[in-house]
PDB file of C-alpha atoms in Angstrom:
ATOM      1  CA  UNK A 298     -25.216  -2.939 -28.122  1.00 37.00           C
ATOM      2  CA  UNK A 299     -21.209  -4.061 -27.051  1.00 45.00           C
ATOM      3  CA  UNK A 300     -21.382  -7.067 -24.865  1.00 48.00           C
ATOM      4  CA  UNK A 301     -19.558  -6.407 -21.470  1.00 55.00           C
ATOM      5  CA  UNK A 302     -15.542  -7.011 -22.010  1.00 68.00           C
ATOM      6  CA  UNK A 303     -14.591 -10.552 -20.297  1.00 90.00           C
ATOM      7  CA  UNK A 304     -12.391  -9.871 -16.852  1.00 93.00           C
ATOM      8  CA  UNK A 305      -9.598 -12.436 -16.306  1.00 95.00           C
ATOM      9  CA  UNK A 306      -7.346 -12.384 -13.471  1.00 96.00           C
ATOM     10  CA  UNK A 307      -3.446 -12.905 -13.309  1.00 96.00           C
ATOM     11  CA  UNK A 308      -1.132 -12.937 -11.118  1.00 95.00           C
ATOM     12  CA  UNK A 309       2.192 -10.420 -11.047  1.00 95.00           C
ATOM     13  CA  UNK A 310       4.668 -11.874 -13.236  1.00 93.00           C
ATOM     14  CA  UNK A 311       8.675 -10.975 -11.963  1.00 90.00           C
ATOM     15  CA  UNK A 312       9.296  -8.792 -15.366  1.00 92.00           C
ATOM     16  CA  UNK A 313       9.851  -5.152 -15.886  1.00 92.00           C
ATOM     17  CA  UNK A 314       7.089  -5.133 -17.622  1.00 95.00           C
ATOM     18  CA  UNK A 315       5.127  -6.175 -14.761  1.00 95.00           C
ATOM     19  CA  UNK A 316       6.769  -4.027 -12.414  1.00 94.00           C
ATOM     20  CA  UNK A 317       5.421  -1.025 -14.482  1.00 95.00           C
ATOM     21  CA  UNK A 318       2.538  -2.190 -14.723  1.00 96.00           C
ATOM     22  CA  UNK A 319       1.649  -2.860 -10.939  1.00 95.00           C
ATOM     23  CA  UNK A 320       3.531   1.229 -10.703  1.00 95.00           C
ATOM     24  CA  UNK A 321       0.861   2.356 -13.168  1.00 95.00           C
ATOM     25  CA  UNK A 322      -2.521   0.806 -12.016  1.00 96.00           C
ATOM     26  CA  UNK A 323      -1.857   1.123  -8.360  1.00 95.00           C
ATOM     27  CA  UNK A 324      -1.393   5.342  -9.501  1.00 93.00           C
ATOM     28  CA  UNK A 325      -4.407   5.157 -11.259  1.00 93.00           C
ATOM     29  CA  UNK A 326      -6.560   3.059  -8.926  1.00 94.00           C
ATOM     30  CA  UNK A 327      -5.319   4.594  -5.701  1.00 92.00           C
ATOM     31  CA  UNK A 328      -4.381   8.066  -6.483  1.00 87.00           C
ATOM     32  CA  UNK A 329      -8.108   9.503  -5.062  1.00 87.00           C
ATOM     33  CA  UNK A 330      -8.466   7.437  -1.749  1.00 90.00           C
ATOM     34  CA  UNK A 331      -8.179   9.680   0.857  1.00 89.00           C
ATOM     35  CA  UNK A 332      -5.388   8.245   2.813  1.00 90.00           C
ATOM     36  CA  UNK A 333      -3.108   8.068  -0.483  1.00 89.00           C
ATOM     37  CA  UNK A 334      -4.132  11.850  -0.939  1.00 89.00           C
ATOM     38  CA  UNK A 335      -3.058  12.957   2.536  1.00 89.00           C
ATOM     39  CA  UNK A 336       0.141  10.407   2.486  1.00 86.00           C
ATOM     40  CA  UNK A 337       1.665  12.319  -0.769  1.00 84.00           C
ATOM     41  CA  UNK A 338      -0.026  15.607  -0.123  1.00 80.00           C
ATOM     42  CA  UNK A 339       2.932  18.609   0.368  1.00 71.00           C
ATOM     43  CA  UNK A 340       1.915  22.092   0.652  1.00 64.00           C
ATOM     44  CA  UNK A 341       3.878  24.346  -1.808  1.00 57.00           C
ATOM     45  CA  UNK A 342       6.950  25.628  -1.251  1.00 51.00           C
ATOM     46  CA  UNK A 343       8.753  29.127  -2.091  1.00 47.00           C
ATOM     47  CA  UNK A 344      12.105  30.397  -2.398  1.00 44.00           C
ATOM     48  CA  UNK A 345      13.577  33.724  -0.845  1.00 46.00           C
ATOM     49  CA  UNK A 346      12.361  35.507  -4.180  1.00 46.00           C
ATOM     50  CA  UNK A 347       8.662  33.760  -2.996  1.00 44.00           C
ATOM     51  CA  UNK A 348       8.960  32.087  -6.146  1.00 44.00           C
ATOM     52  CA  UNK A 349       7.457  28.371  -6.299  1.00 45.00           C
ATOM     53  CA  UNK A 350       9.462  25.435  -5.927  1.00 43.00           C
ATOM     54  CA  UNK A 351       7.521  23.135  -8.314  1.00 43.00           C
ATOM     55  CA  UNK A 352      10.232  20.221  -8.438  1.00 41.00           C
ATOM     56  CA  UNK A 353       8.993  19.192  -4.801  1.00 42.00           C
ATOM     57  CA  UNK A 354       5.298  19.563  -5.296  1.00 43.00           C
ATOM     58  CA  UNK A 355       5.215  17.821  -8.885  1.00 47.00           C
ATOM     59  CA  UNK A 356       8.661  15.059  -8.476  1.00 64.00           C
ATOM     60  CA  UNK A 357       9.039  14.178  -4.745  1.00 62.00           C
ATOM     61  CA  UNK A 358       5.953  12.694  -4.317  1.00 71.00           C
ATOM     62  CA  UNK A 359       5.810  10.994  -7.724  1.00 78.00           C
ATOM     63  CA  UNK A 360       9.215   9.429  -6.771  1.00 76.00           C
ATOM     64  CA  UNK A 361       8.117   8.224  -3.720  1.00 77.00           C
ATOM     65  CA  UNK A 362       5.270   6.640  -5.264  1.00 84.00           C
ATOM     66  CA  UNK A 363       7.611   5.102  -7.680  1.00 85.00           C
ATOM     67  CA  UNK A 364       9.594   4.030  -4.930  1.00 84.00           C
ATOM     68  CA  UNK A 365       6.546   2.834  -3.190  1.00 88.00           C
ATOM     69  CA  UNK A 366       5.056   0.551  -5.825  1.00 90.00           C
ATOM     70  CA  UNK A 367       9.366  -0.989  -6.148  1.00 90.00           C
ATOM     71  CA  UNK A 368       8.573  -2.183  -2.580  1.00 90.00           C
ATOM     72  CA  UNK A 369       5.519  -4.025  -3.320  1.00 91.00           C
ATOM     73  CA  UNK A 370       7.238  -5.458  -6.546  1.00 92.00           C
ATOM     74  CA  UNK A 371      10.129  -6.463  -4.178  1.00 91.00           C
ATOM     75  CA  UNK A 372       7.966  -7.846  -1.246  1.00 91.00           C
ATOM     76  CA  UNK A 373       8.056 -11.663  -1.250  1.00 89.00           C
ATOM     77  CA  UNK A 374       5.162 -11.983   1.143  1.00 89.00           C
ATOM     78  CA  UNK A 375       2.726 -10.172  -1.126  1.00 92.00           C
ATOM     79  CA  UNK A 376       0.874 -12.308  -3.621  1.00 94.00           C
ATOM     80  CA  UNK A 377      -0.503  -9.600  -6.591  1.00 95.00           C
ATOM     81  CA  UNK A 378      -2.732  -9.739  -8.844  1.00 97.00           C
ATOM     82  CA  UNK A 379      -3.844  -8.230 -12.075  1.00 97.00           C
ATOM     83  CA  UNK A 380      -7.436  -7.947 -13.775  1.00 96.00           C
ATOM     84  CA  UNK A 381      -7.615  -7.689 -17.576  1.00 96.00           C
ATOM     85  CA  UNK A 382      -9.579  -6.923 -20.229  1.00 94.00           C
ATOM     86  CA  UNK A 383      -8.984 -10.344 -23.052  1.00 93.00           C
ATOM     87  CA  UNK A 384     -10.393  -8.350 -25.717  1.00 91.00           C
ATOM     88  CA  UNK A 385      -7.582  -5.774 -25.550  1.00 92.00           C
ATOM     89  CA  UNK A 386      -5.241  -6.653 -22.822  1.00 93.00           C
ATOM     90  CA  UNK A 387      -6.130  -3.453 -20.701  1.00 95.00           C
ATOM     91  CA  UNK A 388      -5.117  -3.817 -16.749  1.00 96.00           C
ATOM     92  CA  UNK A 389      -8.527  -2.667 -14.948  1.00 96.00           C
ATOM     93  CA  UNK A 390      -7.547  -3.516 -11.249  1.00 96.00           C
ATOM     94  CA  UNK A 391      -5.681  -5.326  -9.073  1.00 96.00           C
ATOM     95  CA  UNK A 392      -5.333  -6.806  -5.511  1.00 96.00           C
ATOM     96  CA  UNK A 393      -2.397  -7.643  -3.359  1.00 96.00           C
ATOM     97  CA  UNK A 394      -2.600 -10.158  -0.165  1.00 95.00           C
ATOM     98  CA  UNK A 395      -0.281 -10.561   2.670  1.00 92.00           C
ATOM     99  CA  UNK A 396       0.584 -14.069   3.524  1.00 90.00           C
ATOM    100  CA  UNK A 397       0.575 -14.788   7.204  1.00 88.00           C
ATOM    101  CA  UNK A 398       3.455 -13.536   8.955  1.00 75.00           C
ATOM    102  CA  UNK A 399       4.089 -17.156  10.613  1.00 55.00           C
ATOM    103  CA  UNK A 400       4.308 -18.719   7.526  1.00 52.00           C
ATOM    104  CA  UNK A 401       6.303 -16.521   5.412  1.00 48.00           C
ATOM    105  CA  UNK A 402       9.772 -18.661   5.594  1.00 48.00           C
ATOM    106  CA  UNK A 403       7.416 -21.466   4.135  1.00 52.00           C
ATOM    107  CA  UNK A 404       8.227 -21.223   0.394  1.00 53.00           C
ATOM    108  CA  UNK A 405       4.657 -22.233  -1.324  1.00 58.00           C
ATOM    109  CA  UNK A 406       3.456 -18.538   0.651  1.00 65.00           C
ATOM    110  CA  UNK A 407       6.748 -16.633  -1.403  1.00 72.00           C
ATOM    111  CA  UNK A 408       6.714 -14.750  -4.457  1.00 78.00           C
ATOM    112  CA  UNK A 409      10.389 -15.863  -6.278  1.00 80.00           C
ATOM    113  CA  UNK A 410      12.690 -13.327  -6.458  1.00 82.00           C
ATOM    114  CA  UNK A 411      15.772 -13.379  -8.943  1.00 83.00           C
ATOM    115  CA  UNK A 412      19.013 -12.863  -6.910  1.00 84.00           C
ATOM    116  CA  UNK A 413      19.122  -9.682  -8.463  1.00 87.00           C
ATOM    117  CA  UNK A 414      15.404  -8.588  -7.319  1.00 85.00           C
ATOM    118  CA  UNK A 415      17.032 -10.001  -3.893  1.00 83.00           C
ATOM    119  CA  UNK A 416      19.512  -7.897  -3.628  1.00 87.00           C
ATOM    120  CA  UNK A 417      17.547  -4.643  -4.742  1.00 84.00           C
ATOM    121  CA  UNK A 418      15.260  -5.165  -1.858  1.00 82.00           C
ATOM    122  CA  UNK A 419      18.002  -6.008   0.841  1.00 86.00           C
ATOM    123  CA  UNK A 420      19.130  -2.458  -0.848  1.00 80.00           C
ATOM    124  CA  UNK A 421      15.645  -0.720  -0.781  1.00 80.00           C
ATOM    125  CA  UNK A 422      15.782  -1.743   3.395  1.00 83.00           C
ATOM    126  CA  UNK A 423      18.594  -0.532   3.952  1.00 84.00           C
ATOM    127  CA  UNK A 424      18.320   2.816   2.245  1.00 78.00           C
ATOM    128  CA  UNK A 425      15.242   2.913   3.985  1.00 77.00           C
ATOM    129  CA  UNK A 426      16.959   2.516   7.548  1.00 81.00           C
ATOM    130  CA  UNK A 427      19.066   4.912   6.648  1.00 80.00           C
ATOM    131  CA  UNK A 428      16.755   7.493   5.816  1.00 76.00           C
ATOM    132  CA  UNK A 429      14.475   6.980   8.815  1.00 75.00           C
ATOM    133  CA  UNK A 430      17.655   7.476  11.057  1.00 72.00           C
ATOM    134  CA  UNK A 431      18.938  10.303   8.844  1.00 70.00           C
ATOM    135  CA  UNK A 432      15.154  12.342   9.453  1.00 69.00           C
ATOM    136  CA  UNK A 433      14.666  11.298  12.865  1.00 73.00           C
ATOM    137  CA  UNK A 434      18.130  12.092  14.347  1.00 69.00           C
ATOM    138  CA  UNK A 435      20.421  14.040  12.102  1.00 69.00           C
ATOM    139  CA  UNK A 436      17.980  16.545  10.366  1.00 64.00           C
ATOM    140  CA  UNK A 437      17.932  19.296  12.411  1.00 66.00           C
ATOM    141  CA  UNK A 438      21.703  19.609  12.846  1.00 62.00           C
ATOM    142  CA  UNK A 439      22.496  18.856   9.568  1.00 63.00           C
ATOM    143  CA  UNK A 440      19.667  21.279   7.783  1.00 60.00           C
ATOM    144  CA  UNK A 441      21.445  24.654   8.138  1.00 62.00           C
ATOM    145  CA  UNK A 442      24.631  22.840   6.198  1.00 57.00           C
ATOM    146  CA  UNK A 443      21.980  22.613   2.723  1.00 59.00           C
ATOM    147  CA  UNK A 444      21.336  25.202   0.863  1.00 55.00           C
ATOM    148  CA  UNK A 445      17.990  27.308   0.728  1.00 58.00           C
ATOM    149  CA  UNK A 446      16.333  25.576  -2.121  1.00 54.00           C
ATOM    150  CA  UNK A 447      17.958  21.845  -1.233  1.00 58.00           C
ATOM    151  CA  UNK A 448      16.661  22.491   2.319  1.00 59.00           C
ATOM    152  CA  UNK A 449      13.460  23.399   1.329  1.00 62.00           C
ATOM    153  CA  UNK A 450      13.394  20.374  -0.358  1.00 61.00           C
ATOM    154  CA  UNK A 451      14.887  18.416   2.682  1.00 67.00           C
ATOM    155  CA  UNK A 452      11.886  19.579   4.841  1.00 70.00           C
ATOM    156  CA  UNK A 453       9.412  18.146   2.210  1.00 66.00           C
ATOM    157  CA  UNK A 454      10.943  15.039   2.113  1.00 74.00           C
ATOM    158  CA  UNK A 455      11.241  14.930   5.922  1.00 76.00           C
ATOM    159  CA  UNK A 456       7.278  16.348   6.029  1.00 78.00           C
ATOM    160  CA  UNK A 457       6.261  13.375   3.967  1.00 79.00           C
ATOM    161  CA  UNK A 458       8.657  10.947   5.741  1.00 80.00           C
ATOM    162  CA  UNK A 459       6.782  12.425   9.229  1.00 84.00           C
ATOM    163  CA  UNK A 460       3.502  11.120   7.318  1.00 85.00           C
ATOM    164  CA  UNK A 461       4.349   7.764   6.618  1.00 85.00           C
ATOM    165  CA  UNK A 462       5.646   7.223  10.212  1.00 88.00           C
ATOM    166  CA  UNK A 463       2.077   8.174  11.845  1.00 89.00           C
ATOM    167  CA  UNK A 464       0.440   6.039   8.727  1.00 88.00           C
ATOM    168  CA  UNK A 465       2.253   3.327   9.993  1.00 88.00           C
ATOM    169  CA  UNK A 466       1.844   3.471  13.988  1.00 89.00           C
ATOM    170  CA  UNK A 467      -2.264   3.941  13.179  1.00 89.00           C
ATOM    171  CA  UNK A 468      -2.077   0.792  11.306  1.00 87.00           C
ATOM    172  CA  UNK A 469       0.678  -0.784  13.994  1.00 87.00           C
ATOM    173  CA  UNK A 470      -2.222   0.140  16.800  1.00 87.00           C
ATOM    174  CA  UNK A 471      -4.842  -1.578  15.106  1.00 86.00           C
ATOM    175  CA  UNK A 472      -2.848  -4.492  14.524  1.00 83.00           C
ATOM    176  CA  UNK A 473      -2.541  -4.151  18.578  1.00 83.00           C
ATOM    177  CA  UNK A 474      -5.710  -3.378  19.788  1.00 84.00           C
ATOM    178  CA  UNK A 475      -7.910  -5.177  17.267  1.00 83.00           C
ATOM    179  CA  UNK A 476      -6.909  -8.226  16.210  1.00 86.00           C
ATOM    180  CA  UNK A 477      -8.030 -11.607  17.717  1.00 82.00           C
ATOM    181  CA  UNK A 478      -5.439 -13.124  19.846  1.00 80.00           C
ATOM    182  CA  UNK A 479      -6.358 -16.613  17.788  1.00 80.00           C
ATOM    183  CA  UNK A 480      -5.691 -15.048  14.783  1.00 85.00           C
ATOM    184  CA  UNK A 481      -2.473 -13.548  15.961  1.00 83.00           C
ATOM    185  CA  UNK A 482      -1.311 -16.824  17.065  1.00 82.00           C
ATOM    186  CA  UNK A 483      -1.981 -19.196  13.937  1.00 83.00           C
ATOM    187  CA  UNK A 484      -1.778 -16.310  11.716  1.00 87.00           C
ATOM    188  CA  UNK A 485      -4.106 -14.777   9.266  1.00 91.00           C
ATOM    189  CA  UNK A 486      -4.037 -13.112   5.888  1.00 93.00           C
ATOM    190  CA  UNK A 487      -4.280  -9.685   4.681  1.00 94.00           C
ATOM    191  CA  UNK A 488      -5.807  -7.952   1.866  1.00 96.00           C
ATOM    192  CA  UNK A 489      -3.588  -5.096   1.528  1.00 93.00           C
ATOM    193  CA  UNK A 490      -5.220  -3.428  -1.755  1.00 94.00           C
ATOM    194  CA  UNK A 491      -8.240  -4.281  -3.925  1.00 96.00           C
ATOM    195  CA  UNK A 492      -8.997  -1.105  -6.598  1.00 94.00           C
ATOM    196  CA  UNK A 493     -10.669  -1.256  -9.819  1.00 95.00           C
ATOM    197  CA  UNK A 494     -10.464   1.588 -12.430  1.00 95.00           C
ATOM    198  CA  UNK A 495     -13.605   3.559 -11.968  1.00 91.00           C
ATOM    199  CA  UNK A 496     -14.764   3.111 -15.864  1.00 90.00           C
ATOM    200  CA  UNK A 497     -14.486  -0.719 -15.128  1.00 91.00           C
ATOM    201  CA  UNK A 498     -16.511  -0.283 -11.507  1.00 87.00           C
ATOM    202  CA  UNK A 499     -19.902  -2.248 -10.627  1.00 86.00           C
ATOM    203  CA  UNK A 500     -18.969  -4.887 -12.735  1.00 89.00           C
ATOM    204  CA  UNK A 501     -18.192  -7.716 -10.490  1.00 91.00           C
ATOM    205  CA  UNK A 502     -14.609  -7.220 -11.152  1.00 94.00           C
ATOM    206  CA  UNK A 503     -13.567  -6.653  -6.862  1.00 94.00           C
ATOM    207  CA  UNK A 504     -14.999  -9.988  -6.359  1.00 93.00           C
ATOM    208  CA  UNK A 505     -13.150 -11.572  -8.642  1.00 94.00           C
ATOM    209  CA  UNK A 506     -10.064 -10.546  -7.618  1.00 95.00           C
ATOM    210  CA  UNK A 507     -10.716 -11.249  -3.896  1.00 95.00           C
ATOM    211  CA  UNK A 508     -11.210 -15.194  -4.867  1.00 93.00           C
ATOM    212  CA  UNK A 509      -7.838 -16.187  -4.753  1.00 93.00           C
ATOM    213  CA  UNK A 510      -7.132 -15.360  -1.488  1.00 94.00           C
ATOM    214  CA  UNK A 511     -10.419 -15.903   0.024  1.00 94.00           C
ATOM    215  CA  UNK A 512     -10.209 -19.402  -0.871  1.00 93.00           C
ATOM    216  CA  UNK A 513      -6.594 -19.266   0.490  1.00 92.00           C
ATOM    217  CA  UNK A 514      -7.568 -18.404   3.752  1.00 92.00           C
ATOM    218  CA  UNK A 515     -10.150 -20.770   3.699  1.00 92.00           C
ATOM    219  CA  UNK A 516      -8.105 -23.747   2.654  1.00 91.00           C
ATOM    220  CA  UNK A 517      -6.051 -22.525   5.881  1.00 89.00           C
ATOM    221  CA  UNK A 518      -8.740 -22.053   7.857  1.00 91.00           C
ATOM    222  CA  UNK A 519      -7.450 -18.607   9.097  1.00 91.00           C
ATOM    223  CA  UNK A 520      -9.306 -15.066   9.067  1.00 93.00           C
ATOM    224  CA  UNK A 521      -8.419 -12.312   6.651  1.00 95.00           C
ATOM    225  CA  UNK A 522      -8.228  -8.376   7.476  1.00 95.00           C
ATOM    226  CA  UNK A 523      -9.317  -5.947   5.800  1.00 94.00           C
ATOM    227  CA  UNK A 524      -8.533  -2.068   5.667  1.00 90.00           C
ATOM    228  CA  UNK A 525     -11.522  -0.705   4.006  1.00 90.00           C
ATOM    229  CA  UNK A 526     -12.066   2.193   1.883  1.00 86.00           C
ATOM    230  CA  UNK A 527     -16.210   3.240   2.368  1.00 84.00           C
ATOM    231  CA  UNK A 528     -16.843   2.262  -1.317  1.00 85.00           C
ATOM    232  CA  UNK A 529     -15.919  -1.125  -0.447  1.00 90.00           C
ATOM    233  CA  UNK A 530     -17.136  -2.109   2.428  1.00 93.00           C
ATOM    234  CA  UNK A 531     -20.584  -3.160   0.983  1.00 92.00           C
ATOM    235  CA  UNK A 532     -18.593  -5.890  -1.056  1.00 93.00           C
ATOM    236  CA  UNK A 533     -16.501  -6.784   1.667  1.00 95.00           C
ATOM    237  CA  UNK A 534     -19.962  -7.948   3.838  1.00 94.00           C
ATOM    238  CA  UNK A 535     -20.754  -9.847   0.934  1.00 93.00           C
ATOM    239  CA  UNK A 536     -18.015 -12.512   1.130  1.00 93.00           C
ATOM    240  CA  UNK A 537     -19.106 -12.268   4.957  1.00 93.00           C
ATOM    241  CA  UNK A 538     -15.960  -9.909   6.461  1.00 94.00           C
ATOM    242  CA  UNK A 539     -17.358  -7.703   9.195  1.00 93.00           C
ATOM    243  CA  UNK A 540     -16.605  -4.397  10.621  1.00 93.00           C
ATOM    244  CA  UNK A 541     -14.389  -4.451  13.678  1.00 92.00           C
ATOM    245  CA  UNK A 542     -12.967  -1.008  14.176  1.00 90.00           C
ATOM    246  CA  UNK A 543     -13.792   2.724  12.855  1.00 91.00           C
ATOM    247  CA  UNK A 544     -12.139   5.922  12.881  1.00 90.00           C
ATOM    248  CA  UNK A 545     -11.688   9.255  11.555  1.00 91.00           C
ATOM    249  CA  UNK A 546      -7.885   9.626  10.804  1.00 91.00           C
ATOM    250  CA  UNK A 547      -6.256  13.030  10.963  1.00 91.00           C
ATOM    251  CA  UNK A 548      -9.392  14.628  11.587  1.00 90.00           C
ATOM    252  CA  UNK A 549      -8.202  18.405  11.583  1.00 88.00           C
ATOM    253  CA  UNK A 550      -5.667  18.320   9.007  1.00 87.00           C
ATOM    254  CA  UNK A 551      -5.203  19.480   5.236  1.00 81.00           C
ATOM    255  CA  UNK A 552      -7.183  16.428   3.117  1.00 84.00           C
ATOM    256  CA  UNK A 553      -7.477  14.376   6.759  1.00 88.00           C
ATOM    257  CA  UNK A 554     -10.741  13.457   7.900  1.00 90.00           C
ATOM    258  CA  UNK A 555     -11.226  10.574   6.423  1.00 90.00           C
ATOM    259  CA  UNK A 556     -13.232   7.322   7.775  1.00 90.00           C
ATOM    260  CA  UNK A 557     -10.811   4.579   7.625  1.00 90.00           C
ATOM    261  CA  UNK A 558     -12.911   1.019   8.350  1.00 92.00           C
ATOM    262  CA  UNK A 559     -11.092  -2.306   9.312  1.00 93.00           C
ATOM    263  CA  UNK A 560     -12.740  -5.648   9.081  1.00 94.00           C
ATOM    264  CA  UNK A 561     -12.466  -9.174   9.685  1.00 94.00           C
ATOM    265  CA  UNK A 562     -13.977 -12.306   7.615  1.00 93.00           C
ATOM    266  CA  UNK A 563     -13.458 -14.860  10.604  1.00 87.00           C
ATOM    267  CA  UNK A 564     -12.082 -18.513  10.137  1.00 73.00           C
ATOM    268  CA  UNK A 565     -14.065 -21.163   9.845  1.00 61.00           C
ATOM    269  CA  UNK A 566     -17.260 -18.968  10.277  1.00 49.00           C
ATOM    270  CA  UNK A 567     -16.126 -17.371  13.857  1.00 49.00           C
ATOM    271  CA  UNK A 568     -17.848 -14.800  14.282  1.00 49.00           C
ATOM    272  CA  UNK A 569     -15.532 -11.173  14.985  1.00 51.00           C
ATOM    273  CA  UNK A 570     -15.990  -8.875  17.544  1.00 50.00           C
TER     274      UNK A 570
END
């Protein structure tokens, strides 16, 4: 019988290469949870002839993903990382943590960007401002001026854009409403994604890549939060994080309905309420 492959654990390295890589494991680790499903989700859209517009239910999304995964790449604050297979080099999962928000001018909590990788992200935010301003204030004047097919397109983009914004204000209200006011002053860490492939699950790999910043937070003596999937919250009672908020997000919708769990691993043993 094969022995089990060896898991080692890397951090992102600022390469193209490595920006790929984070685009193609966080696809193929994320692609089934349920928020990532409803996030990316369009329903399919027809012409006059009622024929189907495929280019916004197969590319839109994908680019957004793309554009998505360029963000995390770009984001200073997040510290990702990779686990391998050393037999045959094979990404299997990976993890990303959010360095307090107090301390990220302090440059021992930065990722190091190139000037070029600086200037792309300064880009990305802008663009980004741009087209939040564009769908939330111009769009409806500006629709009629497209034509059919571009505006069908248009409404996609401005469906999915719609999405995002409520993602964001559910995770904005929990920030609110649920985190400790001592953690909110000293600051606190964040594990923003753990995933393993499933073929590689069970296997101790999650742990592993929670270490790093575990031992982070403890070395800080700050609490880290946690925006569970319900696979993982079984391993994230095991390093002692416990559950401080439930609920059932876009119950009602197309692919909503989902249980979306947050939890806190207090500092210095605090317990959470």
């Amino acid at each position: 019988m094969a022995s089990p492959p060896s898991i080692a654990i890397r951090p992102l390295r600022q390469s193209s290469a490595d920006r790929d890589t984070l685009h193609e494991i966080w696809t193929k680790v994320f692609q089934e949870e349920p928020s990532v499903r409803w996030l990316y989700h369009t329903p399919t859209a027809t012409d006059n002839n009622n024929s189907t517009i495929t280019d916004n239910q197969d590319n839109v999304p994908v680019k957004l993903k793309q554009q998505y995964t360029s963000h995390l790449y770009l984001n200073p604050s997040l510290h990702i990382f990779f686990a391998y297979d050393t037999t045959t080099g094979e990404i299997v999962g990976m993890s990303a943590w959010e360095a307090p928000s107090q301390s990220l001018y302090s440059s021992d909590l930065r990722r190091r960007l190139s000037w070029l990788e600086r200037l792309e992200a300064w880009y990305a935010s802008f663009c980004d401002g741009i087209s939040d301003y564009y769908f939330t204030h111009l769009f409806p004047y500006l629709l009629p001026l497209h034509s059919t097919q571009t505006s069908t397109l248009l409404q996609h983009k401005q469906y999915l854009h719609n999405k995002k914004t409520r993602w964001a204000n559910i995770q904005s209200s929990f920030r609110t409403q649920h985190i400790d006011a001592v953690d909110t002053q000293k600051g606190y860490w964040t594990l923003a994604y753990l995933g393993v492939l499933p073929s590689h699950s069970r296997r101790g790999i999650g742990q592993q890549l929670l270490q790093w910043g575990l031992e982070r937070a403890d070395e800080e003596g700050k609490s880290v939060y946690i925006s569970a999937s319900v696979q993982g919250v079984g391993l994230y009672r095991k390093v002692g994080a416990e559950v401080v908020s439930e609920r059932v997000c876009m119950e009602g919708e197309e692919i909503g309905g989902w249980v979306e769990t947050w939890m806190c691993r207090g500092s210095e043993g605090r317990k959470v309420v």
